[in-house]
Coordinates of C-alpha atoms and ligand atoms in Angstrom, one line a residue:
M1 CA 60.9 -2.0 -145.6
A2 CA 61.6 1.5 -145.5
L3 CA 65.0 2.7 -143.8
P4 CA 65.5 2.7 -140.0
T5 CA 63.8 6.4 -139.4
I6 CA 66.2 6.9 -135.6
N7 CA 67.5 10.5 -134.0
P8 CA 71.1 8.9 -133.4
T9 CA 71.5 11.8 -130.6
T10 CA 68.6 10.1 -128.8
T11 CA 69.6 6.8 -128.5
K12 CA 71.8 5.4 -125.7
S13 CA 74.5 4.5 -126.7
W14 CA 75.3 8.4 -128.1
E15 CA 75.1 9.7 -124.3
A16 CA 77.4 7.0 -124.0
L17 CA 79.7 8.5 -126.0
Q18 CA 79.1 12.3 -125.2
N19 CA 80.2 10.9 -121.4
H20 CA 83.1 8.9 -123.0
F21 CA 83.5 11.7 -125.0
K22 CA 84.4 13.8 -121.6
N23 CA 87.3 11.6 -120.2
I24 CA 89.1 11.1 -123.5
K25 CA 89.1 14.6 -125.3
D26 CA 91.5 15.5 -123.6
T27 CA 93.7 12.2 -124.1
H28 CA 96.7 12.5 -125.6
L29 CA 97.3 9.9 -128.9
K30 CA 100.7 9.1 -127.1
D31 CA 99.9 8.2 -124.0
L32 CA 97.2 6.2 -125.9
F33 CA 99.5 4.2 -127.0
L34 CA 102.0 3.8 -123.8
Q35 CA 98.5 3.0 -122.1
S36 CA 98.2 0.0 -124.6
P37 CA 101.4 -0.7 -126.0
D38 CA 99.5 -2.9 -128.4
R39 CA 97.1 -0.4 -130.4
A40 CA 98.6 -0.8 -133.3
D41 CA 97.4 -4.8 -133.5
T42 CA 93.7 -3.7 -132.1
F43 CA 92.7 -1.0 -133.6
A44 CA 93.8 -2.3 -137.9
I45 CA 92.0 -4.1 -140.3
K46 CA 93.8 -6.6 -142.6
W47 CA 91.6 -6.5 -145.8
N48 CA 93.0 -8.6 -149.0
D49 CA 96.1 -6.2 -150.5
F50 CA 94.6 -3.7 -147.9
Y51 CA 96.2 -2.8 -144.2
V52 CA 94.4 0.1 -142.5
D53 CA 96.1 0.9 -139.9
Y54 CA 93.2 4.1 -137.3
S55 CA 95.4 3.2 -134.2
K56 CA 96.9 7.2 -134.8
N57 CA 92.8 7.8 -133.7
R58 CA 91.4 9.4 -129.9
I59 CA 89.9 6.8 -129.3
D60 CA 89.7 4.0 -127.2
E61 CA 88.7 0.4 -126.9
T62 CA 85.6 1.6 -125.3
T63 CA 85.3 4.5 -127.6
K64 CA 85.1 1.7 -130.8
K65 CA 83.0 -0.4 -128.3
L66 CA 80.4 2.6 -128.1
L67 CA 80.5 3.4 -131.2
I68 CA 79.6 0.2 -132.7
D69 CA 76.7 0.3 -130.4
L70 CA 75.3 3.2 -132.1
A71 CA 75.6 1.4 -135.5
R72 CA 73.8 -1.2 -134.4
E73 CA 71.3 1.0 -132.3
V74 CA 70.5 2.8 -135.6
K75 CA 69.4 -0.6 -137.0
L76 CA 72.3 0.1 -140.0
D77 CA 71.9 -4.1 -140.7
E78 CA 68.8 -3.3 -141.8
A79 CA 69.2 -0.6 -143.3
I80 CA 72.4 -2.7 -145.5
H81 CA 69.7 -5.2 -146.6
S82 CA 67.5 -2.4 -147.7
Y83 CA 70.8 -1.6 -149.8
F84 CA 71.7 -4.6 -151.7
T85 CA 68.3 -5.7 -151.9
G86 CA 67.4 -3.2 -153.6
E87 CA 64.1 -0.9 -151.6
A88 CA 63.5 2.3 -152.5
I89 CA 65.7 3.6 -150.5
N90 CA 66.3 6.8 -151.9
A91 CA 62.9 7.7 -151.2
T92 CA 62.5 11.1 -152.2
E93 CA 62.9 10.0 -155.4
E94 CA 61.6 7.0 -154.6
R95 CA 64.4 4.7 -156.3
S96 CA 66.8 1.8 -155.2
V97 CA 70.4 3.0 -155.1
L98 CA 72.3 -0.1 -156.8
H99 CA 74.9 1.0 -158.5
T100 CA 77.2 -2.4 -156.3
A101 CA 74.4 -4.2 -158.8
L102 CA 76.9 -2.7 -161.9
R103 CA 80.1 -4.2 -160.1
T104 CA 78.0 -7.6 -159.3
P105 CA 79.8 -10.7 -161.4
S106 CA 77.4 -11.6 -164.3
N107 CA 76.3 -15.5 -163.2
N108 CA 74.5 -13.2 -159.5
T109 CA 71.2 -12.4 -159.4
V110 CA 70.4 -8.8 -158.1
L111 CA 66.4 -8.4 -158.0
L112 CA 64.4 -5.3 -158.1
D113 CA 60.7 -5.5 -158.0
S114 CA 61.3 -9.2 -158.6
K115 CA 62.8 -9.1 -161.8
N116 CA 67.1 -10.0 -162.0
V117 CA 68.8 -6.7 -163.4
I118 CA 72.2 -8.4 -164.1
P119 CA 71.6 -9.5 -167.4
E120 CA 70.2 -6.7 -169.0
V121 CA 73.3 -4.7 -167.2
T122 CA 75.8 -7.2 -169.2
A123 CA 73.9 -6.2 -171.8
V124 CA 75.4 -2.9 -171.7
K125 CA 78.9 -4.8 -170.6
N126 CA 79.2 -6.7 -173.8
K127 CA 78.1 -3.2 -175.8
I128 CA 80.9 -1.3 -173.7
K129 CA 83.8 -3.5 -174.5
A130 CA 82.7 -4.5 -178.5
F131 CA 82.3 -0.8 -178.6
C132 CA 85.8 -0.4 -176.7
D133 CA 88.0 -3.0 -178.7
K134 CA 87.3 -2.2 -182.3
V135 CA 87.8 2.4 -181.6
I136 CA 91.2 1.3 -179.5
G137 CA 92.1 -1.5 -182.6
G138 CA 90.9 0.9 -184.8
E139 CA 88.6 -0.7 -186.9
L140 CA 85.5 1.6 -186.0
K141 CA 87.3 4.7 -187.4
G142 CA 85.9 8.4 -188.4
Y143 CA 84.0 9.9 -191.7
T144 CA 87.4 9.6 -193.3
G145 CA 88.6 6.2 -192.6
K146 CA 91.5 7.5 -190.4
P147 CA 91.2 6.0 -186.9
F148 CA 90.0 7.2 -184.0
T149 CA 93.3 9.0 -182.0
D150 CA 90.9 11.5 -179.1
I151 CA 88.6 11.0 -177.1
V152 CA 86.3 13.5 -175.3
N153 CA 83.8 12.7 -172.8
I154 CA 81.1 15.7 -171.9
G155 CA 79.4 15.6 -168.7
I156 CA 79.7 17.5 -165.5
G157 CA 79.3 16.5 -161.6
G158 CA 79.3 12.5 -161.5
S159 CA 79.4 12.2 -166.0
D160 CA 82.7 13.7 -165.5
L161 CA 84.5 13.6 -161.8
G162 CA 84.3 9.7 -161.9
P163 CA 85.6 9.1 -165.7
A164 CA 88.3 11.6 -164.9
M165 CA 89.4 10.8 -160.8
I166 CA 89.5 7.5 -162.4
T167 CA 90.8 7.8 -166.1
E168 CA 93.7 9.7 -163.9
S169 CA 94.6 8.0 -161.6
L170 CA 95.0 4.5 -163.9
A171 CA 97.2 6.8 -166.8
Y172 CA 99.9 4.2 -166.8
Y173 CA 97.4 1.6 -168.0
K174 CA 96.6 3.6 -170.3
N175 CA 96.6 2.6 -174.5
H176 CA 98.0 5.2 -177.4
L177 CA 94.1 7.6 -176.9
K178 CA 94.5 10.6 -176.1
V179 CA 91.1 11.1 -173.4
H180 CA 90.1 14.7 -172.7
F181 CA 87.1 15.4 -170.6
I182 CA 85.1 19.2 -170.8
S183 CA 82.4 20.0 -168.4
N184 CA 82.3 23.4 -167.6
V185 CA 79.7 25.7 -169.6
D186 CA 82.9 28.3 -169.4
G187 CA 82.9 28.3 -173.6
D188 CA 86.9 28.7 -172.7
H189 CA 87.0 25.3 -171.3
V190 CA 85.6 23.7 -174.5
H191 CA 87.2 26.0 -177.4
Q192 CA 91.0 25.5 -175.9
H193 CA 90.1 22.0 -175.8
L194 CA 88.7 21.5 -179.6
K195 CA 91.7 24.7 -180.7
D196 CA 93.3 21.0 -180.8
L197 CA 91.7 18.4 -182.3
N198 CA 91.5 16.9 -185.0
H199 CA 88.0 16.5 -186.0
E200 CA 88.8 13.6 -188.2
T201 CA 90.4 11.0 -186.2
T202 CA 88.1 12.6 -182.5
L203 CA 85.1 11.5 -180.9
F204 CA 82.4 12.9 -178.5
V205 CA 80.8 11.6 -175.7
V206 CA 78.9 12.4 -174.1
V207 CA 77.4 11.9 -170.8
S208 CA 74.1 12.7 -169.4
K209 CA 71.8 10.7 -167.3
T210 CA 68.6 13.0 -167.6
F211 CA 70.1 14.7 -171.0
S212 CA 69.1 17.7 -169.9
T213 CA 71.8 19.4 -168.1
Q214 CA 72.6 22.6 -169.0
E215 CA 76.3 22.4 -169.4
T216 CA 76.8 19.2 -171.0
L217 CA 74.2 20.2 -173.2
S218 CA 75.9 23.2 -174.0
N219 CA 79.1 21.4 -174.9
A220 CA 77.7 19.3 -176.6
T221 CA 75.9 21.6 -178.9
T222 CA 79.0 24.0 -179.4
A223 CA 81.1 20.4 -179.5
R224 CA 78.3 19.3 -182.7
S225 CA 78.5 22.9 -184.1
W226 CA 82.6 23.2 -185.0
F227 CA 82.2 19.2 -185.8
T228 CA 79.9 20.4 -189.0
K229 CA 81.7 23.8 -189.7
R230 CA 84.3 20.8 -191.2
A231 CA 82.2 18.0 -192.2
S232 CA 78.7 16.6 -193.6
Q233 CA 75.9 16.8 -191.2
E234 CA 76.0 12.5 -192.2
A235 CA 79.0 12.4 -190.4
V236 CA 78.5 12.8 -186.8
G237 CA 76.5 9.7 -186.6
K238 CA 80.3 8.5 -186.6
H239 CA 82.0 11.0 -184.0
F240 CA 79.0 11.3 -181.6
V241 CA 77.4 9.0 -178.5
A242 CA 76.1 8.7 -175.6
V243 CA 75.8 7.9 -172.2
S244 CA 72.1 8.6 -171.1
S245 CA 68.3 7.3 -169.2
N246 CA 66.6 9.8 -171.3
I247 CA 66.9 8.0 -175.0
P248 CA 64.1 10.4 -175.9
N249 CA 66.5 13.8 -175.3
V250 CA 69.9 11.7 -177.5
T251 CA 67.6 11.5 -180.4
K252 CA 66.4 14.1 -180.7
F253 CA 69.7 16.0 -179.9
G254 CA 71.1 13.5 -183.2
I255 CA 72.6 10.8 -181.8
A256 CA 71.2 7.1 -183.5
E257 CA 69.6 5.3 -180.5
E258 CA 72.3 2.4 -181.4
N259 CA 75.6 4.7 -180.2
I260 CA 73.3 5.2 -176.9
F261 CA 74.6 3.4 -174.0
P262 CA 71.6 3.3 -171.5
L263 CA 71.9 3.4 -167.8
W264 CA 69.1 3.3 -164.7
D265 CA 67.4 5.3 -163.0
W266 CA 68.6 3.3 -159.3
V267 CA 72.3 5.1 -160.6
G268 CA 73.0 7.7 -158.7
G269 CA 74.7 10.2 -161.3
R270 CA 78.0 10.4 -158.6
F271 CA 77.7 6.7 -157.9
S272 CA 77.7 6.3 -162.1
L273 CA 81.4 5.7 -162.9
W274 CA 80.7 1.6 -162.9
S275 CA 78.1 2.0 -165.3
A276 CA 78.3 2.9 -168.7
V277 CA 79.6 6.7 -167.7
G278 CA 82.4 5.1 -167.5
L279 CA 83.2 4.4 -171.2
S280 CA 85.5 6.8 -171.5
I281 CA 87.7 5.0 -168.7
S282 CA 86.8 0.9 -170.9
L283 CA 88.1 3.5 -174.1
S284 CA 91.6 5.0 -172.2
V285 CA 92.8 1.8 -170.5
G286 CA 91.2 -0.9 -171.9
Y287 CA 87.8 -3.2 -171.5
K288 CA 89.9 -5.7 -168.9
N289 CA 91.2 -2.5 -166.8
F290 CA 87.0 -1.0 -166.4
E291 CA 86.1 -5.0 -165.4
A292 CA 89.1 -4.9 -163.0
L293 CA 87.4 -1.8 -161.5
L294 CA 84.4 -3.3 -160.6
E295 CA 86.1 -7.0 -160.1
G296 CA 87.8 -4.6 -157.1
A297 CA 84.9 -2.1 -156.2
H298 CA 82.4 -5.7 -155.7
E299 CA 85.1 -7.5 -153.4
M300 CA 84.9 -4.1 -151.3
D301 CA 81.3 -4.5 -151.3
E302 CA 81.0 -8.2 -150.0
H303 CA 83.3 -7.2 -147.4
F304 CA 80.9 -4.1 -146.5
R305 CA 77.8 -6.5 -147.0
T306 CA 79.0 -9.6 -144.4
A307 CA 82.2 -8.8 -142.4
N308 CA 81.7 -7.6 -138.2
F309 CA 81.4 -4.1 -138.2
E310 CA 84.5 -4.7 -135.5
D311 CA 86.3 -5.4 -138.7
N312 CA 84.5 -4.0 -141.7
I313 CA 86.8 -0.7 -143.4
P314 CA 83.3 1.5 -143.9
V315 CA 82.0 0.6 -140.8
I316 CA 85.1 2.0 -138.8
L317 CA 85.8 4.9 -140.5
G318 CA 81.9 5.9 -141.2
M319 CA 82.1 6.0 -137.3
L320 CA 85.2 7.5 -136.3
S321 CA 83.8 10.0 -139.4
I322 CA 81.3 10.6 -136.3
W323 CA 83.1 10.6 -133.3
Y324 CA 85.0 13.4 -135.0
N325 CA 82.5 15.2 -136.7
N326 CA 79.7 15.2 -133.4
F327 CA 82.1 15.0 -130.7
F328 CA 85.2 16.6 -131.0
G329 CA 83.1 19.5 -133.8
A330 CA 85.5 19.1 -136.4
E331 CA 84.7 19.9 -139.2
S332 CA 86.5 19.3 -142.6
E333 CA 88.2 16.4 -143.0
A334 CA 91.3 16.1 -145.4
I335 CA 92.2 13.1 -148.1
I336 CA 95.8 12.3 -148.7
P337 CA 96.4 10.0 -150.9
Y338 CA 100.5 10.0 -151.6
S339 CA 100.2 9.2 -154.8
Q340 CA 100.4 11.6 -158.5
Y341 CA 98.3 9.4 -159.9
L342 CA 94.9 10.1 -157.7
H343 CA 95.4 13.7 -157.1
R344 CA 91.8 14.1 -158.2
L345 CA 90.5 11.8 -156.2
P346 CA 89.4 14.4 -153.5
A347 CA 87.7 16.5 -156.2
Y348 CA 85.8 13.2 -156.8
L349 CA 84.9 12.5 -153.6
Q350 CA 84.4 16.1 -152.6
Q351 CA 80.6 15.2 -155.1
G352 CA 80.4 12.0 -153.2
I353 CA 80.5 12.8 -149.6
M354 CA 78.9 16.7 -149.9
E355 CA 76.9 15.8 -152.8
S356 CA 75.1 12.9 -150.3
N357 CA 75.4 13.5 -146.9
G358 CA 75.1 18.0 -147.2
K359 CA 71.6 17.8 -145.3
S360 CA 70.2 19.4 -142.9
V361 CA 66.7 17.6 -142.6
D362 CA 66.0 13.8 -140.8
R363 CA 64.1 10.8 -143.3
N364 CA 61.7 12.1 -141.3
G365 CA 60.9 15.3 -143.1
N366 CA 62.7 17.3 -140.1
P367 CA 65.3 19.4 -139.9
V368 CA 67.8 17.9 -137.6
D369 CA 69.6 19.3 -134.3
Y370 CA 72.9 18.0 -134.7
Q371 CA 75.9 18.2 -137.5
T372 CA 76.1 16.2 -140.6
G373 CA 77.8 16.3 -143.5
T374 CA 82.2 16.4 -143.2
I375 CA 83.6 19.3 -145.9
I376 CA 86.0 17.0 -147.6
W377 CA 89.5 18.4 -149.1
G378 CA 92.8 17.3 -149.7
E379 CA 95.5 17.3 -152.4
S380 CA 98.3 14.6 -152.9
G381 CA 101.3 14.0 -151.0
T382 CA 103.8 15.9 -150.9
N383 CA 103.1 18.0 -152.6
A384 CA 100.0 18.9 -149.9
Q385 CA 103.1 19.6 -146.8
H386 CA 104.6 22.3 -149.4
A387 CA 100.9 24.0 -149.2
F388 CA 98.6 23.7 -146.3
F389 CA 100.4 20.9 -144.4
Q390 CA 101.0 23.8 -142.0
L391 CA 97.7 24.4 -140.7
I392 CA 97.0 20.9 -139.7
H393 CA 100.4 20.5 -137.7
Q394 CA 100.1 23.9 -136.0
G395 CA 96.4 25.5 -136.3
T396 CA 94.5 25.9 -134.6
K397 CA 92.0 23.3 -136.1
L398 CA 91.1 20.1 -135.9
I399 CA 91.1 17.9 -139.3
P400 CA 91.2 14.3 -138.6
A401 CA 93.6 13.5 -142.1
E402 CA 93.2 10.0 -143.9
F403 CA 96.8 9.1 -145.5
I404 CA 96.9 6.3 -148.4
G405 CA 99.5 5.0 -149.8
F406 CA 101.1 1.7 -151.4
K407 CA 104.2 -0.4 -150.9
H408 CA 104.7 -0.6 -154.7
S409 CA 105.1 2.4 -157.1
L410 CA 104.2 1.8 -160.9
F411 CA 107.4 2.7 -162.6
A412 CA 109.7 1.2 -159.6
D413 CA 112.2 3.7 -159.1
K414 CA 112.9 2.3 -155.3
D415 CA 115.2 5.8 -154.7
H416 CA 111.8 8.3 -155.4
Q417 CA 109.5 5.5 -153.8
D418 CA 111.0 5.0 -150.5
K419 CA 111.2 9.1 -149.9
L420 CA 107.7 9.2 -150.7
M421 CA 106.8 6.6 -148.6
A422 CA 109.5 8.1 -145.6
N423 CA 107.2 11.6 -146.3
F424 CA 104.2 9.4 -145.7
F425 CA 105.2 7.7 -142.7
A426 CA 106.9 10.2 -140.8
Q427 CA 104.0 13.1 -141.3
T428 CA 101.3 10.4 -139.1
E429 CA 103.7 10.3 -136.7
A430 CA 104.4 14.1 -136.2
L431 CA 100.4 15.0 -136.6
M432 CA 100.7 12.0 -133.5
N433 CA 103.6 13.4 -131.3
G434 CA 104.1 16.7 -131.9
K435 CA 107.3 18.7 -130.4
T436 CA 107.3 19.0 -126.1
E437 CA 108.6 22.8 -125.5
T438 CA 112.0 19.7 -124.0
E439 CA 111.8 19.3 -127.2
V440 CA 112.4 21.9 -128.6
V441 CA 115.2 23.2 -126.2
D442 CA 117.4 21.0 -127.1
E443 CA 117.4 20.7 -130.6
L444 CA 118.4 24.3 -130.1
A445 CA 120.7 23.9 -128.3
T446 CA 123.0 22.0 -130.7
K447 CA 122.3 25.4 -132.9
N448 CA 124.6 27.3 -131.0
L449 CA 121.6 30.4 -131.1
S450 CA 121.4 32.7 -127.3
E451 CA 120.0 32.5 -125.0
S452 CA 117.1 35.0 -125.3
K453 CA 117.1 33.7 -129.0
V454 CA 116.4 30.9 -127.9
K455 CA 113.3 32.1 -125.9
Q456 CA 112.0 33.4 -128.3
L457 CA 112.2 31.0 -130.5
V458 CA 110.6 28.4 -128.3
P459 CA 106.7 28.8 -128.7
F460 CA 106.9 28.6 -132.6
K461 CA 108.7 25.5 -132.9
I462 CA 106.0 23.5 -130.0
F463 CA 103.9 20.9 -132.0
T464 CA 101.2 20.1 -129.6
G465 CA 100.3 16.5 -132.0
N466 CA 97.7 14.9 -130.9
K467 CA 96.1 14.7 -133.9
P468 CA 94.4 11.9 -135.7
T469 CA 95.0 10.8 -138.4
T470 CA 94.3 7.1 -140.7
T471 CA 96.5 4.9 -142.5
L472 CA 95.4 3.6 -145.4
L473 CA 98.1 1.2 -146.8
I474 CA 97.8 -0.5 -150.4
D475 CA 99.9 -3.3 -152.2
K476 CA 99.7 -1.1 -155.5
L477 CA 98.1 1.1 -157.4
T478 CA 95.8 -1.4 -159.8
P479 CA 92.5 -0.9 -160.9
K480 CA 91.6 -3.9 -159.2
S481 CA 92.7 -1.9 -156.1
L482 CA 91.9 1.6 -157.0
G483 CA 87.7 -0.2 -157.0
S484 CA 87.9 -1.4 -153.9
L485 CA 89.2 2.1 -152.3
V486 CA 86.4 3.7 -154.4
S487 CA 83.6 1.1 -152.8
M488 CA 85.1 1.9 -149.6
Y489 CA 84.1 5.4 -149.7
E490 CA 80.7 4.6 -150.9
Q491 CA 80.3 2.3 -148.4
R492 CA 81.3 5.1 -146.2
I493 CA 79.4 7.6 -147.3
F494 CA 76.4 5.0 -146.9
V495 CA 76.8 4.2 -143.1
Q496 CA 77.5 8.1 -142.2
G497 CA 73.6 9.4 -144.1
I498 CA 72.5 5.9 -141.7
V499 CA 73.6 6.9 -138.4
W500 CA 72.7 10.7 -139.2
N501 CA 68.8 9.8 -139.7
I502 CA 69.7 11.2 -143.4
F503 CA 68.7 10.8 -147.2
S504 CA 72.6 10.4 -148.6
Y505 CA 70.9 9.9 -152.5
D506 CA 69.3 12.8 -153.3
Q507 CA 70.8 16.3 -154.0
W508 CA 67.8 19.0 -154.1
G509 CA 70.5 22.0 -152.8
V510 CA 72.2 21.9 -156.5
E511 CA 68.0 23.0 -158.1
L512 CA 67.3 26.4 -156.3
G513 CA 70.5 28.0 -158.3
K514 CA 70.2 26.3 -161.6
Q515 CA 66.6 27.4 -161.6
L516 CA 67.7 30.9 -160.5
A517 CA 70.6 30.5 -163.7
T518 CA 67.7 29.9 -165.9
N519 CA 65.7 33.1 -165.2
I520 CA 69.0 35.6 -165.3
L521 CA 69.9 33.8 -168.3
S522 CA 66.6 34.9 -170.2
E523 CA 67.3 38.5 -168.6
I524 CA 71.0 38.8 -169.8
K525 CA 69.0 37.4 -172.8
N526 CA 67.1 39.8 -173.3
S527 CA 69.0 42.5 -171.7
Q528 CA 66.3 43.1 -169.3
I529 CA 67.1 42.8 -165.4
S530 CA 64.1 42.5 -163.7
A531 CA 62.8 41.6 -159.6
H532 CA 66.3 41.1 -157.5
D533 CA 67.8 42.0 -154.2
S534 CA 70.2 45.9 -154.7
S535 CA 73.7 43.9 -155.0
T536 CA 72.0 41.1 -157.9
K537 CA 70.9 44.0 -159.2
K538 CA 74.1 46.8 -159.8
L539 CA 76.0 43.8 -160.9
L540 CA 74.2 42.0 -163.6
K541 CA 74.0 46.0 -164.6
Q542 CA 77.4 46.0 -164.0
Y543 CA 77.3 42.7 -166.2
L544 CA 75.5 44.5 -169.1
N545 CA 77.3 47.4 -169.0
Ligands
LIG1 O1 74.0 18.9 -160.2 C1 74.1 17.6 -159.7 C2 73.8 16.7 -160.7 O2 72.6 16.2 -160.5 C3 74.9 15.5 -160.2 O3 74.4 14.5 -159.3 C4 74.6 14.7 -161.4 O4 75.9 14.1 -161.6 C5 75.2 16.0 -162.9 O5 74.6 16.6 -161.8 C6 75.0 15.5 -164.3 O6 73.7 15.3 -164.3 P1 73.9 14.3 -165.4 O7 74.3 13.2 -165.6 O8 71.9 13.9 -165.9 O9 73.7 15.8 -166.6

């Protein structure tokens, strides 16, 4: 059964939401709390070690009901079933979307075209485990007999962002191996890393699902020639491994088949960190921690698959995003993790969310006449507070923000943790309540200022408040809780894609630029500029001169 193809704006609940929006759009969050003092209980979900408080959103019980009605009317339940049962829901590429199978326990069954994929997945996991154990334990050595000290992950997009974000997020759990990430085709990126590496103790992990990506192949080729300038060609086999689904291309590059960690076409690049693409994660924190990451993701998958929509974290968060995007007209959402370890999470989610849902054609092939994909941005708190929070507090745009915090820090420095979390709680309270004119005047009255100075300052010091936030309070940053968190965002992407009636799992939008770059590269190499618009032509001339 194909995914439903319902235009959300034609549903009864959409119309009801539009009418309801007129009633609630000017209501201040402070008043919503006054009207229903128990909303902190009503609009919260406790799940495992997650506590999700979504009460500081501009909703009431009617909003929630109508948003859930909308999810039902567009047949989200059927879509979830199609997704988890391996139907080819990535219809434009005729593929299933089964990254959830990568974190399904090995005693379960996931059928794809009547064949259980779990044994294959388990075999690759066993290969990852055995390899990582040997590298970490120093049993597998470089060509001069020295154990590896450095791992270099060469990949881009999903073959870089996921492993890089997770490795950084789990830095507390890492072992002695130093892991580097090279992604950009900018030669300064690769050379900057290579200059400090010892070729005898460096292991290169070339990650590319297609093994045809220009950036990755260029960087891998540069790394290989750097290596062969210092060692023989035969030594390459001991220092280069690959993760790919394109075995012929990898062997052509010179990596032996036994050094390839495969993945499947039903794993999308931006959802691939759970596969062998996560090899550098496993090398960095050990296979056991990698497995815990998968376990956490699986538990969130199960929650998403089975919980009632009313208590379902990805469903609720996805529908809230739709509420702001399609009714309030909010264009972006901020994600603010109050953990320095997670500072790459917003960049990672930019690919996941924006590459998936940045679409303007619906599942019937028609242009949409409503807004889809939200713009995602963010940075770790408290750094973000000292950078762009001014705009969220007092700017003209509505920016729903998600705050992610942990009850316990990893080094258990209570003083720092209390300060961090005081900021975490204070910001959402400030964004909601703002500061009224009376409060500003009262405050200024204590400052011994002239009456005219007070009058001058008052308008600048008022905060309107009413800025929506969602708070995710998690017990502790562990491989398992991180797995659940990332899976939560993946499932939210799915929810929003279904409601918007778009295909979330292709990415044709990145192709055009790639094609043009290939043409322009050959013009640059031949110093021959062909037909372009006058601006591009002039720029190319400037470059070639
Ligand atoms: O350019 C987009 C993209 O196709 C991403 O979806 C993908 O994660 C990335 O390129 C890298 O692709 P590959 O792993 O095939 O090199």
